[in-house]
Amino acid sequence: MTTDTQTLDEVAVSRWLEANLPGFAGPLEVTKFQAGQSNPTFLLSTPAHDYVLRRKPPGVLLKSAHAVDREFRVQKALAGSQVPVAKMHLLCEDESVIGSTFYVMDHVPGRNFNDPTLPELEPKQRAEVMDEMNGVLAALHEVDINAIGLSDYGPPGNYFERQVARWSKQYRASETEKQPDMDQLMQRLADNLPEDDGQRTLVHGDYRIDNMIFDTYGTACRAVLDWELSTIGHPFADLAAVIMQWQMPVGAEGRGLAGVDRKTL
C-alpha cells in the first residue's frame, strides 16, 4: 500500500487485476498522466491492452470531494448512450490494495485539446470540434436518468442554490485567512439565485474541451472524461461553463478565449 500520489504499486495493482479482471495478463507497465488532476490518473499498459486507473488521493480530504465511485457509476450507466464514455471495468473500494478507492477503465486513444483556440487545426475542423462539443452536451442533457438508473444521482431542489452552498462550504473548509472579496462574492451569489424552474438533467459539472478525447485524425468525440462533479442538476450550468470560456484568459491558467477574435478561428 502507498500514500504517494505520483507513483503506483505496480505489483499490488497487477496482482489485484489478475484476480479480478477477466482476460488481464501482465507484464504491467504504469505511467502517470502529467496533466493536472484532482484524482491521480495512471496509464496501465500490457502487451495486449491498455487501461486507465483513476484513484482517490490518500489522506485527509474535504467531505464529498474526489468521488471516484460516482465517476465510475455515471460512466458505467452511460455505456451505450449517445454520450461517448470509456468502458468501465472495475471499482475497488478496498483501500488496503493501494491506499485509496480506485477504478479501472479502458484507455481511449485519440487527441486531447488544452488550448480552445485549437491552433493545430484548420478553421473547418475547429468549427467541427466545437459543433461536436455542443452536440455531445445536448445529448447528455437528453439522457433519460430514470432509464439508466440515475434518478437518485442528485438531490431534488434548486441546483444553483445547492452549488453555491456547497462551494461556499468547501471554500470555508479550506480557508487560511479572510478574503473580503470572496465574502462579498459568496453573498452576492446567494442573494441572486435563479428560481428553480423544475428542469432536472444529468450534468457533467466541469464540461470543457480539455475534458474530452477526440478522434486522432477526425473531429468526433471518443470520450468525455473527468465526471467527478457530475450530478442531477440544471442543464444551464453546463452551458454556462462552455460560454464562460469566452471570458476566461488565454493560456494554461484560464484556457479561455478572452480577447481572441473568434471570427478568425
mmCIF file of N, CA and C in Angstrom, residues 140-226:
data_model
loop_
_atom_site.group_PDB
_atom_site.id
_atom_site.type_symbol
_atom_site.label_atom_id
_atom_site.label_comp_id
_atom_site.label_asym_id
_atom_site.label_seq_id
_atom_site.Cartn_x
_atom_site.Cartn_y
_atom_site.Cartn_z
ATOM 1 N N LEU A 140 -26.081 14.701 -23.655
ATOM 2 C CA LEU A 140 -26.006 14.446 -22.214
ATOM 3 C C LEU A 140 -27.267 14.920 -21.513
ATOM 4 N N HIS A 141 -27.735 16.100 -21.873
ATOM 5 C CA HIS A 141 -28.903 16.666 -21.200
ATOM 6 C C HIS A 141 -30.212 16.014 -21.634
ATOM 7 N N GLU A 142 -30.163 15.213 -22.693
ATOM 8 C CA GLU A 142 -31.349 14.491 -23.145
ATOM 9 C C GLU A 142 -31.424 13.076 -22.590
ATOM 10 N N VAL A 143 -30.401 12.651 -21.864
ATOM 11 C CA VAL A 143 -30.383 11.300 -21.303
ATOM 12 C C VAL A 143 -31.542 11.120 -20.325
ATOM 13 N N ASP A 144 -32.231 9.998 -20.442
ATOM 14 C CA ASP A 144 -33.320 9.656 -19.524
ATOM 15 C C ASP A 144 -32.698 9.083 -18.254
ATOM 16 N N ILE A 145 -32.627 9.890 -17.210
ATOM 17 C CA ILE A 145 -31.944 9.460 -15.988
ATOM 18 C C ILE A 145 -32.650 8.294 -15.308
ATOM 19 N N ASN A 146 -33.948 8.180 -15.503
ATOM 20 C CA ASN A 146 -34.673 7.050 -14.926
ATOM 21 C C ASN A 146 -34.323 5.759 -15.653
ATOM 22 N N ALA A 147 -34.222 5.837 -16.976
ATOM 23 C CA ALA A 147 -33.965 4.645 -17.779
ATOM 24 C C ALA A 147 -32.579 4.061 -17.519
ATOM 25 N N ILE A 148 -31.608 4.902 -17.176
ATOM 26 C CA ILE A 148 -30.250 4.390 -16.960
ATOM 27 C C ILE A 148 -29.918 4.240 -15.475
ATOM 28 N N GLY A 149 -30.919 4.374 -14.624
ATOM 29 C CA GLY A 149 -30.728 4.109 -13.202
ATOM 30 C C GLY A 149 -30.042 5.202 -12.417
ATOM 31 N N LEU A 150 -30.192 6.456 -12.856
ATOM 32 C CA LEU A 150 -29.538 7.562 -12.159
ATOM 33 C C LEU A 150 -30.526 8.568 -11.576
ATOM 34 N N SER A 151 -31.763 8.161 -11.360
ATOM 35 C CA SER A 151 -32.756 9.099 -10.826
ATOM 36 C C SER A 151 -32.389 9.590 -9.428
ATOM 37 N N ASP A 152 -31.571 8.813 -8.705
ATOM 38 C CA ASP A 152 -31.163 9.180 -7.344
ATOM 39 C C ASP A 152 -29.743 9.737 -7.299
ATOM 40 N N TYR A 153 -29.224 10.150 -8.447
ATOM 41 C CA TYR A 153 -27.827 10.563 -8.534
ATOM 42 C C TYR A 153 -27.583 11.970 -7.980
ATOM 43 N N GLY A 154 -28.650 12.679 -7.655
ATOM 44 C CA GLY A 154 -28.527 14.007 -7.065
ATOM 45 C C GLY A 154 -29.803 14.362 -6.339
ATOM 46 N N PRO A 155 -29.743 15.196 -5.304
ATOM 47 C CA PRO A 155 -30.934 15.548 -4.528
ATOM 48 C C PRO A 155 -31.853 16.484 -5.300
ATOM 49 N N PRO A 156 -33.124 16.564 -4.913
ATOM 50 C CA PRO A 156 -34.057 17.499 -5.552
ATOM 51 C C PRO A 156 -33.790 18.930 -5.090
ATOM 52 N N GLY A 157 -34.522 19.859 -5.696
ATOM 53 C CA GLY A 157 -34.408 21.252 -5.267
ATOM 54 C C GLY A 157 -33.610 22.100 -6.231
ATOM 55 N N ASN A 158 -33.390 23.334 -5.838
ATOM 56 C CA ASN A 158 -32.707 24.311 -6.678
ATOM 57 C C ASN A 158 -31.218 23.965 -6.791
ATOM 58 N N TYR A 159 -30.822 23.564 -7.978
ATOM 59 C CA TYR A 159 -29.432 23.152 -8.206
ATOM 60 C C TYR A 159 -28.458 24.293 -7.965
ATOM 61 N N PHE A 160 -28.816 25.500 -8.388
ATOM 62 C CA PHE A 160 -27.910 26.637 -8.227
ATOM 63 C C PHE A 160 -27.719 26.978 -6.748
ATOM 64 N N GLU A 161 -28.794 26.886 -5.986
ATOM 65 C CA GLU A 161 -28.687 27.115 -4.543
ATOM 66 C C GLU A 161 -27.767 26.075 -3.909
ATOM 67 N N ARG A 162 -27.927 24.836 -4.350
ATOM 68 C CA ARG A 162 -27.108 23.749 -3.832
ATOM 69 C C ARG A 162 -25.631 23.967 -4.158
ATOM 70 N N GLN A 163 -25.354 24.397 -5.370
ATOM 71 C CA GLN A 163 -23.971 24.599 -5.782
ATOM 72 C C GLN A 163 -23.306 25.751 -5.033
ATOM 73 N N VAL A 164 -24.028 26.858 -4.898
ATOM 74 C CA VAL A 164 -23.463 27.993 -4.169
ATOM 75 C C VAL A 164 -23.184 27.599 -2.719
ATOM 76 N N ALA A 165 -24.114 26.874 -2.109
ATOM 77 C CA ALA A 165 -23.924 26.447 -0.723
ATOM 78 C C ALA A 165 -22.743 25.484 -0.601
ATOM 79 N N ARG A 166 -22.658 24.551 -1.544
ATOM 80 C CA ARG A 166 -21.591 23.551 -1.474
ATOM 81 C C ARG A 166 -20.219 24.182 -1.624
ATOM 82 N N TRP A 167 -20.058 25.012 -2.641
ATOM 83 C CA TRP A 167 -18.730 25.566 -2.888
ATOM 84 C C TRP A 167 -18.357 26.637 -1.866
ATOM 85 N N SER A 168 -19.344 27.313 -1.319
ATOM 86 C CA SER A 168 -19.052 28.240 -0.223
ATOM 87 C C SER A 168 -18.549 27.465 0.993
ATOM 88 N N LYS A 169 -19.184 26.326 1.252
ATOM 89 C CA LYS A 169 -18.771 25.488 2.378
ATOM 90 C C LYS A 169 -17.372 24.914 2.151
ATOM 91 N N GLN A 170 -17.111 24.472 0.909
ATOM 92 C CA GLN A 170 -15.786 23.935 0.605
ATOM 93 C C GLN A 170 -14.716 25.014 0.755
ATOM 94 N N TYR A 171 -15.062 26.220 0.314
ATOM 95 C CA TYR A 171 -14.109 27.327 0.450
ATOM 96 C C TYR A 171 -13.820 27.601 1.925
ATOM 97 N N ARG A 172 -14.875 27.634 2.737
ATOM 98 C CA ARG A 172 -14.682 27.894 4.166
ATOM 99 C C ARG A 172 -13.817 26.808 4.809
ATOM 100 N N ALA A 173 -14.025 25.573 4.361
ATOM 101 C CA ALA A 173 -13.286 24.462 4.962
ATOM 102 C C ALA A 173 -11.798 24.513 4.643
ATOM 103 N N SER A 174 -11.431 25.156 3.536
ATOM 104 C CA SER A 174 -10.025 25.227 3.149
ATOM 105 C C SER A 174 -9.444 26.631 3.295
ATOM 106 N N GLU A 175 -10.225 27.541 3.875
ATOM 107 C CA GLU A 175 -9.813 28.937 4.023
ATOM 108 C C GLU A 175 -8.649 29.063 5.003
ATOM 109 N N THR A 176 -7.641 29.833 4.624
ATOM 110 C CA THR A 176 -6.493 30.057 5.508
ATOM 111 C C THR A 176 -6.499 31.446 6.131
ATOM 112 N N GLU A 177 -7.132 32.401 5.461
ATOM 113 C CA GLU A 177 -7.283 33.743 6.010
ATOM 114 C C GLU A 177 -8.484 34.402 5.345
ATOM 115 N N LYS A 178 -9.042 35.396 6.000
ATOM 116 C CA LYS A 178 -10.224 36.070 5.481
ATOM 117 C C LYS A 178 -9.893 36.872 4.223
ATOM 118 N N GLN A 179 -10.763 36.721 3.220
ATOM 119 C CA GLN A 179 -10.656 37.468 1.975
ATOM 120 C C GLN A 179 -11.988 38.185 1.758
ATOM 121 N N PRO A 180 -12.063 39.480 2.063
ATOM 122 C CA PRO A 180 -13.329 40.211 1.939
ATOM 123 C C PRO A 180 -13.968 40.103 0.556
ATOM 124 N N ASP A 181 -13.159 40.067 -0.489
ATOM 125 C CA ASP A 181 -13.715 39.956 -1.839
ATOM 126 C C ASP A 181 -14.469 38.641 -2.013
ATOM 127 N N MET A 182 -13.931 37.567 -1.451
ATOM 128 C CA MET A 182 -14.611 36.274 -1.547
ATOM 129 C C MET A 182 -15.895 36.280 -0.729
ATOM 130 N N ASP A 183 -15.867 36.900 0.433
ATOM 131 C CA ASP A 183 -17.081 37.000 1.246
ATOM 132 C C ASP A 183 -18.178 37.736 0.479
ATOM 133 N N GLN A 184 -17.807 38.818 -0.180
ATOM 134 C CA GLN A 184 -18.786 39.591 -0.951
ATOM 135 C C GLN A 184 -19.308 38.796 -2.138
ATOM 136 N N LEU A 185 -18.418 38.063 -2.794
ATOM 137 C CA LEU A 185 -18.833 37.254 -3.941
ATOM 138 C C LEU A 185 -19.820 36.177 -3.520
ATOM 139 N N MET A 186 -19.523 35.463 -2.451
ATOM 140 C CA MET A 186 -20.420 34.401 -1.997
ATOM 141 C C MET A 186 -21.776 34.961 -1.598
ATOM 142 N N GLN A 187 -21.777 36.113 -0.944
ATOM 143 C CA GLN A 187 -23.041 36.727 -0.546
ATOM 144 C C GLN A 187 -23.830 37.182 -1.764
ATOM 145 N N ARG A 188 -23.140 37.737 -2.737
ATOM 146 C CA ARG A 188 -23.825 38.212 -3.948
ATOM 147 C C ARG A 188 -24.456 37.048 -4.706
ATOM 148 N N LEU A 189 -23.742 35.948 -4.795
ATOM 149 C CA LEU A 189 -24.298 34.771 -5.461
ATOM 150 C C LEU A 189 -25.524 34.254 -4.713
ATOM 151 N N ALA A 190 -25.426 34.185 -3.401
ATOM 152 C CA ALA A 190 -26.548 33.697 -2.599
ATOM 153 C C ALA A 190 -27.766 34.605 -2.709
ATOM 154 N N ASP A 191 -27.535 35.893 -2.903
ATOM 155 C CA ASP A 191 -28.640 36.856 -2.987
ATOM 156 C C ASP A 191 -29.258 36.938 -4.378
ATOM 157 N N ASN A 192 -28.638 36.316 -5.362
ATOM 158 C CA ASN A 192 -29.114 36.453 -6.741
ATOM 159 C C ASN A 192 -29.291 35.102 -7.429
ATOM 160 N N LEU A 193 -29.791 34.145 -6.684
ATOM 161 C CA LEU A 193 -30.004 32.812 -7.244
ATOM 162 C C LEU A 193 -31.180 32.805 -8.210
ATOM 163 N N PRO A 194 -31.051 32.134 -9.357
ATOM 164 C CA PRO A 194 -32.212 31.983 -10.238
ATOM 165 C C PRO A 194 -33.265 31.088 -9.587
ATOM 166 N N GLU A 195 -34.507 31.307 -9.926
ATOM 167 C CA GLU A 195 -35.576 30.466 -9.399
ATOM 168 C C GLU A 195 -35.482 29.069 -9.997
ATOM 169 N N ASP A 196 -35.939 28.103 -9.245
ATOM 170 C CA ASP A 196 -35.952 26.721 -9.712
ATOM 171 C C ASP A 196 -37.107 26.545 -10.692
ATOM 172 N N ASP A 197 -36.783 26.261 -11.964
ATOM 173 C CA ASP A 197 -37.835 26.083 -12.969
ATOM 174 C C ASP A 197 -38.195 24.618 -13.187
ATOM 175 N N GLY A 198 -37.628 23.732 -12.370
ATOM 176 C CA GLY A 198 -38.006 22.327 -12.428
ATOM 177 C C GLY A 198 -37.205 21.472 -13.387
ATOM 178 N N GLN A 199 -36.311 22.073 -14.163
ATOM 179 C CA GLN A 199 -35.511 21.269 -15.088
ATOM 180 C C GLN A 199 -34.485 20.452 -14.303
ATOM 181 N N ARG A 200 -34.469 19.142 -14.554
ATOM 182 C CA ARG A 200 -33.521 18.246 -13.891
ATOM 183 C C ARG A 200 -32.937 17.301 -14.932
ATOM 184 N N THR A 201 -31.660 17.412 -15.167
ATOM 185 C CA THR A 201 -30.985 16.529 -16.109
ATOM 186 C C THR A 201 -29.671 16.068 -15.497
ATOM 187 N N LEU A 202 -29.048 15.125 -16.149
ATOM 188 C CA LEU A 202 -27.688 14.770 -15.786
ATOM 189 C C LEU A 202 -26.769 15.901 -16.233
ATOM 190 N N VAL A 203 -25.932 16.386 -15.344
ATOM 191 C CA VAL A 203 -24.971 17.436 -15.691
ATOM 192 C C VAL A 203 -23.560 16.934 -15.393
ATOM 193 N N HIS A 204 -22.624 17.385 -16.203
ATOM 194 C CA HIS A 204 -21.235 16.950 -16.065
ATOM 195 C C HIS A 204 -20.538 17.677 -14.922
ATOM 196 N N GLY A 205 -20.748 18.978 -14.827
ATOM 197 C CA GLY A 205 -20.186 19.755 -13.731
ATOM 198 C C GLY A 205 -18.852 20.413 -14.024
ATOM 199 N N ASP A 206 -18.151 19.947 -15.065
ATOM 200 C CA ASP A 206 -16.865 20.552 -15.435
ATOM 201 C C ASP A 206 -16.659 20.376 -16.940
ATOM 202 N N TYR A 207 -17.700 20.735 -17.704
ATOM 203 C CA TYR A 207 -17.711 20.452 -19.137
ATOM 204 C C TYR A 207 -16.877 21.473 -19.890
ATOM 205 N N ARG A 208 -15.761 21.021 -20.436
ATOM 206 C CA ARG A 208 -14.873 21.880 -21.214
ATOM 207 C C ARG A 208 -14.068 21.006 -22.165
ATOM 208 N N ILE A 209 -13.445 21.638 -23.136
ATOM 209 C CA ILE A 209 -12.838 20.891 -24.235
ATOM 210 C C ILE A 209 -11.687 19.999 -23.786
ATOM 211 N N ASP A 210 -10.957 20.391 -22.739
ATOM 212 C CA ASP A 210 -9.829 19.565 -22.309
ATOM 213 C C ASP A 210 -10.268 18.370 -21.472
ATOM 214 N N ASN A 211 -11.564 18.218 -21.254
ATOM 215 C CA ASN A 211 -12.101 17.018 -20.614
ATOM 216 C C ASN A 211 -12.763 16.105 -21.635
ATOM 217 N N MET A 212 -12.268 16.169 -22.887
ATOM 218 C CA MET A 212 -12.812 15.344 -23.958
ATOM 219 C C MET A 212 -11.664 14.747 -24.771
ATOM 220 N N ILE A 213 -11.894 13.539 -25.285
ATOM 221 C CA ILE A 213 -10.964 12.893 -26.203
ATOM 222 C C ILE A 213 -11.622 12.853 -27.577
ATOM 223 N N PHE A 214 -10.904 13.326 -28.593
ATOM 224 C CA PHE A 214 -11.401 13.341 -29.965
ATOM 225 C C PHE A 214 -10.610 12.350 -30.817
ATOM 226 N N ASP A 215 -11.204 11.984 -31.968
ATOM 227 C CA ASP A 215 -10.521 11.100 -32.908
ATOM 228 C C ASP A 215 -9.109 11.597 -33.194
ATOM 229 N N THR A 216 -8.206 10.666 -33.403
ATOM 230 C CA THR A 216 -6.815 11.026 -33.667
ATOM 231 C C THR A 216 -6.682 11.912 -34.896
ATOM 232 N N TYR A 217 -7.468 11.632 -35.922
ATOM 233 C CA TYR A 217 -7.371 12.413 -37.156
ATOM 234 C C TYR A 217 -8.670 13.131 -37.513
ATOM 235 N N GLY A 218 -9.770 12.794 -36.855
ATOM 236 C CA GLY A 218 -11.047 13.412 -37.153
ATOM 237 C C GLY A 218 -11.498 14.351 -36.053
ATOM 238 N N THR A 219 -12.799 14.629 -36.030
ATOM 239 C CA THR A 219 -13.332 15.584 -35.054
ATOM 240 C C THR A 219 -14.454 14.992 -34.200
ATOM 241 N N ALA A 220 -14.672 13.694 -34.294
ATOM 242 C CA ALA A 220 -15.695 13.055 -33.463
ATOM 243 C C ALA A 220 -15.172 12.864 -32.042
ATOM 244 N N CYS A 221 -16.038 13.044 -31.079
ATOM 245 C CA CYS A 221 -15.667 12.831 -29.678
ATOM 246 C C CYS A 221 -15.660 11.339 -29.378
ATOM 247 N N ARG A 222 -14.560 10.859 -28.826
ATOM 248 C CA ARG A 222 -14.445 9.452 -28.462
ATOM 249 C C ARG A 222 -14.853 9.203 -27.012
ATOM 250 N N ALA A 223 -14.638 10.196 -26.145
ATOM 251 C CA ALA A 223 -14.999 10.018 -24.733
ATOM 252 C C ALA A 223 -14.993 11.356 -24.007
ATOM 253 N N VAL A 224 -15.950 11.509 -23.095
ATOM 254 C CA VAL A 224 -15.960 12.632 -22.159
ATOM 255 C C VAL A 224 -15.337 12.130 -20.857
ATOM 256 N N LEU A 225 -14.420 12.898 -20.317
ATOM 257 C CA LEU A 225 -13.656 12.489 -19.138
ATOM 258 C C LEU A 225 -14.022 13.319 -17.911
ATOM 259 N N ASP A 226 -13.461 12.919 -16.775
ATOM 260 C CA ASP A 226 -13.490 13.702 -15.527
ATOM 261 C C ASP A 226 -14.908 14.012 -15.061
#
